[in-house]
């Protein structure tokens, strides 16, 4: 099945710093989603981004489908950005739209 | 728009007992998913429904797990009997036309 790799696995920032998270996937996909899991376990959908670039406030994402990667940019980080960031892509093996998740990037933003 | 509702929020049971989780998706979302998230890992799909039909249950341990979605709205996921390795967070999600996902808050299960 499709493989999803995220880097870095862990990231520690000071408040106000910028960061880039990367997601590589092993096969062509027709969509990609970025999620933030907060310390209470809630998974929030940040972006649905099959290709191109989208921005939402301090966050933006770029997917280059032809090169099989996506980037999540966080600017002027805040302590509330802490948590785990997952990217996920559809598994093509079945007729459903099951998402395969990466192992996540654990982000800690210190005040 | 109301989100995806799940209950209970936490559950502690002994091994070999049974447990059930409930999910109410976003109104109008035809696709409903149950995912299992073990600590330190990404979520993994257990079962996907399209309306009240099963689309993908290839990763569901059918000897102990079952799920249903009556009338194409609410869904329940059951484990019987539970094992220690079933300790995880069980997440329900829904989507419109198999697109962007919205997750519920999850049920944290501890099997002792």
PDB file of C-alpha atoms in Angstrom:
ATOM      1  CA  UNK A   1       0.000   0.000   0.000  1.00  0.00           C
ATOM      2  CA  UNK A   2       0.920   3.653  -0.126  1.00  0.00           C
ATOM      3  CA  UNK A   3       3.578   4.841   2.300  1.00  0.00           C
ATOM      4  CA  UNK A   4       3.476   8.238   4.023  1.00  0.00           C
ATOM      5  CA  UNK A   5       6.549   9.675   5.714  1.00  0.00           C
ATOM      6  CA  UNK A   6       6.617  12.833   7.772  1.00  0.00           C
ATOM      7  CA  UNK A   7       9.560  14.869   8.936  1.00  0.00           C
ATOM      8  CA  UNK A   8      10.815  15.922  11.333  1.00  0.00           C
ATOM      9  CA  UNK A   9       9.298  13.564  13.923  1.00  0.00           C
ATOM     10  CA  UNK A  10       9.751  16.152  16.670  1.00  0.00           C
ATOM     11  CA  UNK A  11      10.156  19.912  16.597  1.00  0.00           C
ATOM     12  CA  UNK A  12      10.616  22.393  19.443  1.00  0.00           C
ATOM     13  CA  UNK A  13      10.198  26.101  18.759  1.00  0.00           C
ATOM     14  CA  UNK A  14      10.176  29.344  20.624  1.00  0.00           C
ATOM     15  CA  UNK A  15       7.005  31.369  20.289  1.00  0.00           C
ATOM     16  CA  UNK A  16       7.179  33.583  17.225  1.00  0.00           C
ATOM     17  CA  UNK A  17       9.395  31.274  15.171  1.00  0.00           C
ATOM     18  CA  UNK A  18       8.489  29.868  11.751  1.00  0.00           C
ATOM     19  CA  UNK A  19       8.577  26.199  10.775  1.00  0.00           C
ATOM     20  CA  UNK A  20       8.123  23.861   7.829  1.00  0.00           C
ATOM     21  CA  UNK A  21       6.771  20.326   8.128  1.00  0.00           C
ATOM     22  CA  UNK A  22       7.176  17.875   5.295  1.00  0.00           C
ATOM     23  CA  UNK A  23       5.083  14.943   4.067  1.00  0.00           C
ATOM     24  CA  UNK A  24       6.350  12.513   1.421  1.00  0.00           C
ATOM     25  CA  UNK A  25       4.133   9.864  -0.143  1.00  0.00           C
ATOM     26  CA  UNK A  26       5.058   6.875  -2.269  1.00  0.00           C
ATOM     27  CA  UNK A  27       2.387   6.945  -4.972  1.00  0.00           C
ATOM     28  CA  UNK A  28       0.288   9.426  -6.900  1.00  0.00           C
ATOM     29  CA  UNK A  29      -2.728  10.724  -5.001  1.00  0.00           C
ATOM     30  CA  UNK A  30      -5.839  12.726  -5.831  1.00  0.00           C
ATOM     31  CA  UNK A  31      -6.024  14.502  -2.515  1.00  0.00           C
ATOM     32  CA  UNK A  32      -4.065  15.164   0.653  1.00  0.00           C
ATOM     33  CA  UNK A  33      -5.256  16.389   4.034  1.00  0.00           C
ATOM     34  CA  UNK A  34      -3.352  17.998   6.893  1.00  0.00           C
ATOM     35  CA  UNK A  35      -4.617  17.611  10.463  1.00  0.00           C
ATOM     36  CA  UNK A  36      -3.658  19.070  13.822  1.00  0.00           C
ATOM     37  CA  UNK A  37      -4.206  16.890  16.889  1.00  0.00           C
ATOM     38  CA  UNK A  38      -4.295  19.102  19.953  1.00  0.00           C
ATOM     39  CA  UNK A  39      -3.117  17.964  23.393  1.00  0.00           C
ATOM     40  CA  UNK A  40      -6.690  16.876  24.213  1.00  0.00           C
ATOM     41  CA  UNK A  41      -6.716  14.485  21.265  1.00  0.00           C
ATOM     42  CA  UNK A  42      -9.057  16.382  18.943  1.00  0.00           C
ATOM     43  CA  UNK A  43      -8.120  16.062  15.254  1.00  0.00           C
ATOM     44  CA  UNK A  44      -8.758  19.292  13.367  1.00  0.00           C
ATOM     45  CA  UNK A  45      -8.718  19.364   9.592  1.00  0.00           C
ATOM     46  CA  UNK A  46      -6.369  22.156   8.531  1.00  0.00           C
ATOM     47  CA  UNK A  47      -6.252  21.730   4.763  1.00  0.00           C
ATOM     48  CA  UNK A  48      -7.727  19.633   1.999  1.00  0.00           C
ATOM     49  CA  UNK A  49      -5.098  20.214  -0.672  1.00  0.00           C
ATOM     50  CA  UNK A  50      -4.730  17.878  -3.683  1.00  0.00           C
ATOM     51  CA  UNK A  51      -2.312  20.295  -5.351  1.00  0.00           C
ATOM     52  CA  UNK A  52      -1.169  23.888  -5.304  1.00  0.00           C
ATOM     53  CA  UNK A  53      -1.036  26.232  -2.326  1.00  0.00           C
ATOM     54  CA  UNK A  54      -3.633  27.255   0.226  1.00  0.00           C
ATOM     55  CA  UNK A  55      -3.405  29.692   3.101  1.00  0.00           C
ATOM     56  CA  UNK A  56      -5.404  30.017   6.299  1.00  0.00           C
ATOM     57  CA  UNK A  57      -4.146  32.729   8.612  1.00  0.00           C
ATOM     58  CA  UNK A  58      -0.657  31.891   9.842  1.00  0.00           C
ATOM     59  CA  UNK A  59      -0.771  28.466   8.227  1.00  0.00           C
ATOM     60  CA  UNK A  60      -0.251  27.588   4.613  1.00  0.00           C
ATOM     61  CA  UNK A  61       0.224  24.343   2.721  1.00  0.00           C
ATOM     62  CA  UNK A  62       1.682  23.409  -0.623  1.00  0.00           C
ATOM     63  CA  UNK A  63       1.281  20.079  -2.390  1.00  0.00           C
ATOM     64  CA  UNK A  64       3.417  19.139  -5.397  1.00  0.00           C
ATOM     65  CA  UNK A  65       1.605  16.024  -6.504  1.00  0.00           C
ATOM     66  CA  UNK A  66       3.979  15.259  -9.388  1.00  0.00           C
ATOM     67  CA  UNK A  67       6.899  15.093  -6.952  1.00  0.00           C
ATOM     68  CA  UNK A  68       4.868  13.353  -4.231  1.00  0.00           C
ATOM     69  CA  UNK A  69       5.308  15.726  -1.341  1.00  0.00           C
ATOM     70  CA  UNK A  70       3.470  18.344   0.645  1.00  0.00           C
ATOM     71  CA  UNK A  71       4.688  21.073   2.983  1.00  0.00           C
ATOM     72  CA  UNK A  72       2.926  22.733   5.897  1.00  0.00           C
ATOM     73  CA  UNK A  73       4.201  26.167   6.895  1.00  0.00           C
ATOM     74  CA  UNK A  74       3.536  27.660  10.299  1.00  0.00           C
ATOM     75  CA  UNK A  75       4.509  31.292  10.720  1.00  0.00           C
ATOM     76  CA  UNK A  76       4.794  33.278  13.944  1.00  0.00           C
ATOM     77  CA  UNK A  77       4.100  30.141  15.971  1.00  0.00           C
ATOM     78  CA  UNK A  78       2.018  30.336  19.162  1.00  0.00           C
ATOM     79  CA  UNK A  79       1.814  27.987  22.138  1.00  0.00           C
ATOM     80  CA  UNK A  80      -1.631  26.913  20.931  1.00  0.00           C
ATOM     81  CA  UNK A  81       0.015  25.482  17.809  1.00  0.00           C
ATOM     82  CA  UNK A  82       1.509  22.710  19.961  1.00  0.00           C
ATOM     83  CA  UNK A  83       0.355  19.183  19.223  1.00  0.00           C
ATOM     84  CA  UNK A  84       0.832  16.566  16.539  1.00  0.00           C
ATOM     85  CA  UNK A  85       0.512  17.385  12.846  1.00  0.00           C
ATOM     86  CA  UNK A  86      -0.546  14.564  10.530  1.00  0.00           C
ATOM     87  CA  UNK A  87      -0.767  14.384   6.792  1.00  0.00           C
ATOM     88  CA  UNK A  88      -2.998  11.751   5.210  1.00  0.00           C
ATOM     89  CA  UNK A  89      -3.603  10.511   1.686  1.00  0.00           C
ATOM     90  CA  UNK A  90      -6.182   8.131   0.212  1.00  0.00           C
ATOM     91  CA  UNK A  91      -5.286   4.468  -0.027  1.00  0.00           C
ATOM     92  CA  UNK A  92      -5.955   3.411  -3.598  1.00  0.00           C
ATOM     93  CA  UNK A  93      -6.229  -0.309  -2.938  1.00  0.00           C
ATOM     94  CA  UNK A  94      -9.945  -0.413  -2.274  1.00  0.00           C
ATOM     95  CA  UNK A  95     -13.037   1.239  -3.631  1.00  0.00           C
ATOM     96  CA  UNK A  96     -13.360   3.359  -0.515  1.00  0.00           C
ATOM     97  CA  UNK A  97     -11.533   6.523   0.388  1.00  0.00           C
ATOM     98  CA  UNK A  98      -9.601   5.208   3.377  1.00  0.00           C
ATOM     99  CA  UNK A  99      -6.895   7.635   4.426  1.00  0.00           C
ATOM    100  CA  UNK A 100      -3.401   6.458   5.240  1.00  0.00           C
ATOM    101  CA  UNK A 101      -1.846   8.675   7.891  1.00  0.00           C
ATOM    102  CA  UNK A 102       1.789   9.431   8.463  1.00  0.00           C
ATOM    103  CA  UNK A 103       3.313   8.973  11.897  1.00  0.00           C
ATOM    104  CA  UNK A 104       3.027  12.690  12.595  1.00  0.00           C
ATOM    105  CA  UNK A 105       5.263  15.572  13.637  1.00  0.00           C
ATOM    106  CA  UNK A 106       5.146  16.402  17.354  1.00  0.00           C
ATOM    107  CA  UNK A 107       5.399  20.196  17.655  1.00  0.00           C
ATOM    108  CA  UNK A 108       6.091  21.946  20.937  1.00  0.00           C
ATOM    109  CA  UNK A 109       5.979  25.735  21.036  1.00  0.00           C
ATOM    110  CA  UNK A 110       7.488  27.232  24.170  1.00  0.00           C
ATOM    111  CA  UNK A 111       6.541  30.676  25.477  1.00  0.00           C
TER     112      UNK A 111
ATOM    113  CA  UNK B   1     -22.777  23.492  11.800  1.00  0.00           C
ATOM    114  CA  UNK B   2     -22.707  20.904  14.567  1.00  0.00           C
ATOM    115  CA  UNK B   3     -19.657  18.660  14.578  1.00  0.00           C
ATOM    116  CA  UNK B   4     -19.292  14.912  14.808  1.00  0.00           C
ATOM    117  CA  UNK B   5     -20.576  13.724  18.184  1.00  0.00           C
ATOM    118  CA  UNK B   6     -19.093  10.727  19.976  1.00  0.00           C
ATOM    119  CA  UNK B   7     -19.762   9.058  23.293  1.00  0.00           C
ATOM    120  CA  UNK B   8     -18.594   8.048  25.762  1.00  0.00           C
ATOM    121  CA  UNK B   9     -15.503  10.227  26.073  1.00  0.00           C
ATOM    122  CA  UNK B  10     -13.626   7.679  28.204  1.00  0.00           C
ATOM    123  CA  UNK B  11     -14.141   4.007  29.014  1.00  0.00           C
ATOM    124  CA  UNK B  12     -12.233   1.583  31.220  1.00  0.00           C
ATOM    125  CA  UNK B  13     -13.088  -2.113  31.007  1.00  0.00           C
ATOM    126  CA  UNK B  14     -11.510  -5.409  31.951  1.00  0.00           C
ATOM    127  CA  UNK B  15     -10.225  -7.747  29.277  1.00  0.00           C
ATOM    128  CA  UNK B  16     -12.826 -10.110  27.864  1.00  0.00           C
ATOM    129  CA  UNK B  17     -15.620  -7.617  28.579  1.00  0.00           C
ATOM    130  CA  UNK B  18     -17.600  -5.977  25.808  1.00  0.00           C
ATOM    131  CA  UNK B  19     -17.870  -2.276  24.996  1.00  0.00           C
ATOM    132  CA  UNK B  20     -19.776  -0.104  22.531  1.00  0.00           C
ATOM    133  CA  UNK B  21     -19.109   3.353  21.129  1.00  0.00           C
ATOM    134  CA  UNK B  22     -21.596   5.690  19.498  1.00  0.00           C
ATOM    135  CA  UNK B  23     -21.154   8.264  16.742  1.00  0.00           C
ATOM    136  CA  UNK B  24     -23.466  10.848  15.201  1.00  0.00           C
ATOM    137  CA  UNK B  25     -21.985  12.385  12.031  1.00  0.00           C
ATOM    138  CA  UNK B  26     -22.504  15.832  10.577  1.00  0.00           C
ATOM    139  CA  UNK B  27     -25.981  16.129   9.128  1.00  0.00           C
ATOM    140  CA  UNK B  28     -25.995  15.268   5.452  1.00  0.00           C
ATOM    141  CA  UNK B  29     -22.624  13.513   5.439  1.00  0.00           C
ATOM    142  CA  UNK B  30     -23.156  10.204   3.710  1.00  0.00           C
ATOM    143  CA  UNK B  31     -19.737   8.752   4.499  1.00  0.00           C
ATOM    144  CA  UNK B  32     -18.834   7.699   8.035  1.00  0.00           C
ATOM    145  CA  UNK B  33     -15.524   6.247   9.219  1.00  0.00           C
ATOM    146  CA  UNK B  34     -14.267   4.561  12.371  1.00  0.00           C
ATOM    147  CA  UNK B  35     -10.542   4.855  13.018  1.00  0.00           C
ATOM    148  CA  UNK B  36      -8.379   3.364  15.752  1.00  0.00           C
ATOM    149  CA  UNK B  37      -5.453   5.415  17.053  1.00  0.00           C
ATOM    150  CA  UNK B  38      -2.915   3.663  19.241  1.00  0.00           C
ATOM    151  CA  UNK B  39      -0.746   5.940  21.367  1.00  0.00           C
ATOM    152  CA  UNK B  40       2.115   7.441  19.365  1.00  0.00           C
ATOM    153  CA  UNK B  41       0.748   6.374  15.983  1.00  0.00           C
ATOM    154  CA  UNK B  42      -1.429   7.817  13.250  1.00  0.00           C
ATOM    155  CA  UNK B  43      -5.076   6.736  13.027  1.00  0.00           C
ATOM    156  CA  UNK B  44      -5.886   3.535  11.095  1.00  0.00           C
ATOM    157  CA  UNK B  45      -9.212   2.854   9.447  1.00  0.00           C
ATOM    158  CA  UNK B  46     -11.386   0.114  10.910  1.00  0.00           C
ATOM    159  CA  UNK B  47     -14.505   0.511   8.789  1.00  0.00           C
ATOM    160  CA  UNK B  48     -16.092   2.919   6.316  1.00  0.00           C
ATOM    161  CA  UNK B  49     -19.804   3.291   5.588  1.00  0.00           C
ATOM    162  CA  UNK B  50     -21.469   4.961   2.629  1.00  0.00           C
ATOM    163  CA  UNK B  51     -24.994   5.687   3.858  1.00  0.00           C
ATOM    164  CA  UNK B  52     -25.825   2.404   5.643  1.00  0.00           C
ATOM    165  CA  UNK B  53     -23.664   0.157   3.482  1.00  0.00           C
ATOM    166  CA  UNK B  54     -20.120  -0.996   4.262  1.00  0.00           C
ATOM    167  CA  UNK B  55     -17.553   0.245   1.729  1.00  0.00           C
ATOM    168  CA  UNK B  56     -14.321  -0.887   3.386  1.00  0.00           C
ATOM    169  CA  UNK B  57     -13.892  -3.169   6.394  1.00  0.00           C
ATOM    170  CA  UNK B  58     -10.669  -4.824   5.259  1.00  0.00           C
ATOM    171  CA  UNK B  59      -8.796  -3.822   8.437  1.00  0.00           C
ATOM    172  CA  UNK B  60     -11.571  -4.606  10.910  1.00  0.00           C
ATOM    173  CA  UNK B  61     -10.773  -7.573  13.219  1.00  0.00           C
ATOM    174  CA  UNK B  62     -14.082  -9.222  12.518  1.00  0.00           C
ATOM    175  CA  UNK B  63     -13.674 -11.931  15.138  1.00  0.00           C
ATOM    176  CA  UNK B  64     -14.160  -9.327  17.868  1.00  0.00           C
ATOM    177  CA  UNK B  65     -15.151  -6.014  16.276  1.00  0.00           C
ATOM    178  CA  UNK B  66     -18.495  -5.186  14.708  1.00  0.00           C
ATOM    179  CA  UNK B  67     -20.122  -1.985  13.518  1.00  0.00           C
ATOM    180  CA  UNK B  68     -23.430  -0.913  12.145  1.00  0.00           C
ATOM    181  CA  UNK B  69     -24.985   2.227  10.754  1.00  0.00           C
ATOM    182  CA  UNK B  70     -28.719   1.887  10.852  1.00  0.00           C
ATOM    183  CA  UNK B  71     -30.762   4.270   8.682  1.00  0.00           C
ATOM    184  CA  UNK B  72     -27.558   5.780   7.313  1.00  0.00           C
ATOM    185  CA  UNK B  73     -27.066   8.215  10.200  1.00  0.00           C
ATOM    186  CA  UNK B  74     -25.803   7.144  13.663  1.00  0.00           C
ATOM    187  CA  UNK B  75     -23.280   4.379  14.006  1.00  0.00           C
ATOM    188  CA  UNK B  76     -22.117   2.079  16.773  1.00  0.00           C
ATOM    189  CA  UNK B  77     -18.831   0.208  17.045  1.00  0.00           C
ATOM    190  CA  UNK B  78     -18.636  -2.799  19.357  1.00  0.00           C
ATOM    191  CA  UNK B  79     -15.759  -4.841  20.703  1.00  0.00           C
ATOM    192  CA  UNK B  80     -16.510  -8.259  22.173  1.00  0.00           C
ATOM    193  CA  UNK B  81     -14.448  -9.606  23.870  1.00  0.00           C
ATOM    194  CA  UNK B  82     -11.886  -6.857  24.440  1.00  0.00           C
ATOM    195  CA  UNK B  83      -8.161  -7.530  24.590  1.00  0.00           C
ATOM    196  CA  UNK B  84      -5.407  -5.488  26.188  1.00  0.00           C
ATOM    197  CA  UNK B  85      -4.133  -4.434  22.756  1.00  0.00           C
ATOM    198  CA  UNK B  86      -7.495  -2.785  21.999  1.00  0.00           C
ATOM    199  CA  UNK B  87      -6.536   0.079  24.325  1.00  0.00           C
ATOM    200  CA  UNK B  88      -6.604   3.088  22.011  1.00  0.00           C
ATOM    201  CA  UNK B  89      -8.599   6.113  20.986  1.00  0.00           C
ATOM    202  CA  UNK B  90     -11.521   5.306  18.701  1.00  0.00           C
ATOM    203  CA  UNK B  91     -12.253   8.144  16.341  1.00  0.00           C
ATOM    204  CA  UNK B  92     -15.327   8.662  14.236  1.00  0.00           C
ATOM    205  CA  UNK B  93     -15.219  10.908  11.190  1.00  0.00           C
ATOM    206  CA  UNK B  94     -17.626  11.903   8.462  1.00  0.00           C
ATOM    207  CA  UNK B  95     -17.286  13.465   5.045  1.00  0.00           C
ATOM    208  CA  UNK B  96     -19.386  14.699   2.181  1.00  0.00           C
ATOM    209  CA  UNK B  97     -18.781  12.735  -1.032  1.00  0.00           C
ATOM    210  CA  UNK B  98     -15.655  11.062   0.455  1.00  0.00           C
ATOM    211  CA  UNK B  99     -13.827  14.391   0.557  1.00  0.00           C
ATOM    212  CA  UNK B 100     -12.662  16.516   3.453  1.00  0.00           C
ATOM    213  CA  UNK B 101     -12.886  14.718   6.793  1.00  0.00           C
ATOM    214  CA  UNK B 102     -14.302  16.049  10.060  1.00  0.00           C
ATOM    215  CA  UNK B 103     -13.381  14.053  13.161  1.00  0.00           C
ATOM    216  CA  UNK B 104     -15.183  13.722  16.460  1.00  0.00           C
ATOM    217  CA  UNK B 105     -13.442  14.077  19.828  1.00  0.00           C
ATOM    218  CA  UNK B 106     -12.896  10.351  20.119  1.00  0.00           C
ATOM    219  CA  UNK B 107     -13.422   7.721  22.817  1.00  0.00           C
ATOM    220  CA  UNK B 108     -10.373   6.764  24.861  1.00  0.00           C
ATOM    221  CA  UNK B 109     -10.592   3.058  25.720  1.00  0.00           C
ATOM    222  CA  UNK B 110      -8.420   1.466  28.377  1.00  0.00           C
ATOM    223  CA  UNK B 111      -8.530  -2.317  28.728  1.00  0.00           C
ATOM    224  CA  UNK B 112      -7.076  -3.606  32.016  1.00  0.00           C
TER     225      UNK B 112
END
